[in-house]
C-alpha cells in the first residue's frame, strides 16, 4: 500500500478542516489492516485504495461521535454503521470470488 497516496487523497477530500496527519495515518493503518484481514491478503491490493480512502474519511468524521447508532435533533438525524467496511461487502465478496476462481483450487460450499 502506498500510504502517502492514501494520505494525500484523504487530506484532499477533508480540505483544511482535518485532524493531524498522525491521527489520519493511524486510521489509514486500521482500515488497511481490517481490509487485508477480510481479503485474506498480506498487502492491500491497489484496487482497494479508494475504498480505504472512503472508509478513512468516514472514520475521521465519526471521531467525536464514537459510533453513534442514532440521534435526533429537530429535523436532523444522525446514525452510523457499526462496521464502516460493511458498505463495501459487495466489493470484498466479488474480490474473494474472483480470487477463488482465478486460483482454480478454491472450494465453495453452498448451503441450501
PDB file of C-alpha atoms in Angstrom:
ATOM      1  CA  UNK A   1       0.000   0.000   0.000  1.00  0.00           C
ATOM      2  CA  UNK A   2       1.262   3.444  -0.834  1.00  0.00           C
ATOM      3  CA  UNK A   3       0.450   5.300   2.404  1.00  0.00           C
ATOM      4  CA  UNK A   4       1.474   8.687   1.007  1.00  0.00           C
ATOM      5  CA  UNK A   5      -1.030   8.407  -1.826  1.00  0.00           C
ATOM      6  CA  UNK A   6      -3.853   7.421   0.501  1.00  0.00           C
ATOM      7  CA  UNK A   7      -2.864  10.123   2.999  1.00  0.00           C
ATOM      8  CA  UNK A   8      -2.765  12.742   0.235  1.00  0.00           C
ATOM      9  CA  UNK A   9      -6.160  11.658  -1.078  1.00  0.00           C
ATOM     10  CA  UNK A  10      -7.701  11.771   2.414  1.00  0.00           C
ATOM     11  CA  UNK A  11      -6.235  15.228   3.043  1.00  0.00           C
ATOM     12  CA  UNK A  12      -7.561  16.464  -0.314  1.00  0.00           C
ATOM     13  CA  UNK A  13     -11.074  15.285   0.474  1.00  0.00           C
ATOM     14  CA  UNK A  14     -11.077  16.675   4.009  1.00  0.00           C
ATOM     15  CA  UNK A  15      -9.715  20.063   2.979  1.00  0.00           C
ATOM     16  CA  UNK A  16      -8.392  22.444   5.597  1.00  0.00           C
ATOM     17  CA  UNK A  17     -10.538  21.144   8.450  1.00  0.00           C
ATOM     18  CA  UNK A  18      -8.804  17.875   9.196  1.00  0.00           C
ATOM     19  CA  UNK A  19      -7.143  16.184  12.136  1.00  0.00           C
ATOM     20  CA  UNK A  20      -3.343  15.907  12.388  1.00  0.00           C
ATOM     21  CA  UNK A  21      -1.521  13.600   9.958  1.00  0.00           C
ATOM     22  CA  UNK A  22      -0.555  11.169  12.734  1.00  0.00           C
ATOM     23  CA  UNK A  23      -4.235  10.521  13.506  1.00  0.00           C
ATOM     24  CA  UNK A  24      -5.083  10.151   9.817  1.00  0.00           C
ATOM     25  CA  UNK A  25      -2.169   7.724   9.400  1.00  0.00           C
ATOM     26  CA  UNK A  26      -3.438   5.682  12.350  1.00  0.00           C
ATOM     27  CA  UNK A  27      -6.886   5.452  10.768  1.00  0.00           C
ATOM     28  CA  UNK A  28      -5.343   4.513   7.421  1.00  0.00           C
ATOM     29  CA  UNK A  29      -3.419   1.684   9.096  1.00  0.00           C
ATOM     30  CA  UNK A  30      -6.517   0.475  10.962  1.00  0.00           C
ATOM     31  CA  UNK A  31      -8.685   0.413   7.825  1.00  0.00           C
ATOM     32  CA  UNK A  32      -5.833  -1.149   5.838  1.00  0.00           C
ATOM     33  CA  UNK A  33      -5.421  -3.914   8.442  1.00  0.00           C
ATOM     34  CA  UNK A  34      -9.129  -4.664   8.534  1.00  0.00           C
ATOM     35  CA  UNK A  35      -9.419  -4.763   4.750  1.00  0.00           C
ATOM     36  CA  UNK A  36      -6.405  -7.089   4.492  1.00  0.00           C
ATOM     37  CA  UNK A  37      -7.944  -9.445   7.048  1.00  0.00           C
ATOM     38  CA  UNK A  38     -11.249  -9.552   5.150  1.00  0.00           C
ATOM     39  CA  UNK A  39      -9.493 -10.015   1.813  1.00  0.00           C
ATOM     40  CA  UNK A  40      -7.067 -12.627   3.102  1.00  0.00           C
ATOM     41  CA  UNK A  41      -4.144 -10.571   1.820  1.00  0.00           C
ATOM     42  CA  UNK A  42      -0.881  -9.518   3.442  1.00  0.00           C
ATOM     43  CA  UNK A  43      -0.819  -6.270   1.459  1.00  0.00           C
ATOM     44  CA  UNK A  44      -3.790  -4.174   0.405  1.00  0.00           C
ATOM     45  CA  UNK A  45      -4.452  -4.638  -3.320  1.00  0.00           C
ATOM     46  CA  UNK A  46      -4.251  -1.266  -5.100  1.00  0.00           C
ATOM     47  CA  UNK A  47      -7.793  -1.685  -6.393  1.00  0.00           C
ATOM     48  CA  UNK A  48      -8.950  -1.233  -2.758  1.00  0.00           C
ATOM     49  CA  UNK A  49      -7.155   2.093  -2.217  1.00  0.00           C
ATOM     50  CA  UNK A  50     -10.323   4.074  -2.985  1.00  0.00           C
ATOM     51  CA  UNK A  51     -12.309   2.008  -0.508  1.00  0.00           C
ATOM     52  CA  UNK A  52      -9.592   2.619   2.070  1.00  0.00           C
ATOM     53  CA  UNK A  53      -9.791   6.372   1.417  1.00  0.00           C
ATOM     54  CA  UNK A  54     -13.609   6.369   1.687  1.00  0.00           C
ATOM     55  CA  UNK A  55     -13.547   4.380   4.931  1.00  0.00           C
ATOM     56  CA  UNK A  56     -10.869   6.621   6.456  1.00  0.00           C
ATOM     57  CA  UNK A  57     -12.978   9.698   5.649  1.00  0.00           C
ATOM     58  CA  UNK A  58     -15.927   8.069   7.407  1.00  0.00           C
ATOM     59  CA  UNK A  59     -13.742   7.169  10.395  1.00  0.00           C
ATOM     60  CA  UNK A  60     -12.441  10.743  10.648  1.00  0.00           C
ATOM     61  CA  UNK A  61     -15.951  12.139  10.574  1.00  0.00           C
ATOM     62  CA  UNK A  62     -17.039   9.752  13.347  1.00  0.00           C
ATOM     63  CA  UNK A  63     -14.173  10.552  15.717  1.00  0.00           C
ATOM     64  CA  UNK A  64     -16.147  12.663  18.145  1.00  0.00           C
ATOM     65  CA  UNK A  65     -19.323  10.630  17.814  1.00  0.00           C
ATOM     66  CA  UNK A  66     -17.651   7.247  18.529  1.00  0.00           C
ATOM     67  CA  UNK A  67     -20.013   5.047  16.534  1.00  0.00           C
ATOM     68  CA  UNK A  68     -23.292   6.667  17.483  1.00  0.00           C
ATOM     69  CA  UNK A  69     -26.163   4.488  16.316  1.00  0.00           C
ATOM     70  CA  UNK A  70     -28.913   7.093  16.304  1.00  0.00           C
ATOM     71  CA  UNK A  71     -29.507  10.695  17.327  1.00  0.00           C
ATOM     72  CA  UNK A  72     -32.401  13.009  16.530  1.00  0.00           C
ATOM     73  CA  UNK A  73     -32.402  16.777  16.987  1.00  0.00           C
ATOM     74  CA  UNK A  74     -35.264  18.683  15.396  1.00  0.00           C
ATOM     75  CA  UNK A  75     -35.119  17.733  11.718  1.00  0.00           C
ATOM     76  CA  UNK A  76     -31.566  16.395  11.889  1.00  0.00           C
ATOM     77  CA  UNK A  77     -30.988  12.682  12.324  1.00  0.00           C
ATOM     78  CA  UNK A  78     -27.561  11.089  12.786  1.00  0.00           C
ATOM     79  CA  UNK A  79     -26.716   7.394  12.686  1.00  0.00           C
ATOM     80  CA  UNK A  80     -23.627   5.371  11.783  1.00  0.00           C
ATOM     81  CA  UNK A  81     -22.922   1.873  10.596  1.00  0.00           C
ATOM     82  CA  UNK A  82     -21.373  -0.129  13.391  1.00  0.00           C
ATOM     83  CA  UNK A  83     -18.956  -1.547  10.831  1.00  0.00           C
ATOM     84  CA  UNK A  84     -17.532   1.093   8.495  1.00  0.00           C
ATOM     85  CA  UNK A  85     -16.499  -1.558   5.962  1.00  0.00           C
ATOM     86  CA  UNK A  86     -19.940  -3.214   5.778  1.00  0.00           C
ATOM     87  CA  UNK A  87     -20.916  -0.824   3.000  1.00  0.00           C
ATOM     88  CA  UNK A  88     -18.195  -2.413   0.849  1.00  0.00           C
ATOM     89  CA  UNK A  89     -19.249  -6.031   1.404  1.00  0.00           C
ATOM     90  CA  UNK A  90     -20.202  -6.495  -2.265  1.00  0.00           C
ATOM     91  CA  UNK A  91     -16.772  -5.367  -3.475  1.00  0.00           C
ATOM     92  CA  UNK A  92     -15.000  -7.523  -0.904  1.00  0.00           C
ATOM     93  CA  UNK A  93     -17.098 -10.571  -1.789  1.00  0.00           C
ATOM     94  CA  UNK A  94     -16.535 -10.018  -5.518  1.00  0.00           C
ATOM     95  CA  UNK A  95     -12.788  -9.841  -4.935  1.00  0.00           C
ATOM     96  CA  UNK A  96     -12.858 -13.048  -2.880  1.00  0.00           C
ATOM     97  CA  UNK A  97     -14.918 -14.853  -5.538  1.00  0.00           C
ATOM     98  CA  UNK A  98     -12.581 -13.777  -8.319  1.00  0.00           C
ATOM     99  CA  UNK A  99      -9.603 -14.801  -6.191  1.00  0.00           C
ATOM    100  CA  UNK A 100     -11.095 -18.277  -5.748  1.00  0.00           C
ATOM    101  CA  UNK A 101     -11.996 -18.558  -9.439  1.00  0.00           C
ATOM    102  CA  UNK A 102      -8.563 -17.446 -10.623  1.00  0.00           C
ATOM    103  CA  UNK A 103      -6.700 -19.832  -8.309  1.00  0.00           C
ATOM    104  CA  UNK A 104      -8.680 -22.796  -9.595  1.00  0.00           C
ATOM    105  CA  UNK A 105      -8.250 -24.700  -6.365  1.00  0.00           C
ATOM    106  CA  UNK A 106     -10.773 -22.920  -4.205  1.00  0.00           C
ATOM    107  CA  UNK A 107     -13.622 -24.972  -2.805  1.00  0.00           C
ATOM    108  CA  UNK A 108     -17.021 -23.425  -2.461  1.00  0.00           C
ATOM    109  CA  UNK A 109     -19.680 -24.736  -0.094  1.00  0.00           C
ATOM    110  CA  UNK A 110     -23.288 -23.941  -0.859  1.00  0.00           C
ATOM    111  CA  UNK A 111     -25.896 -24.111   1.894  1.00  0.00           C
ATOM    112  CA  UNK A 112     -29.461 -24.907   0.997  1.00  0.00           C
TER     113      UNK A 112
END
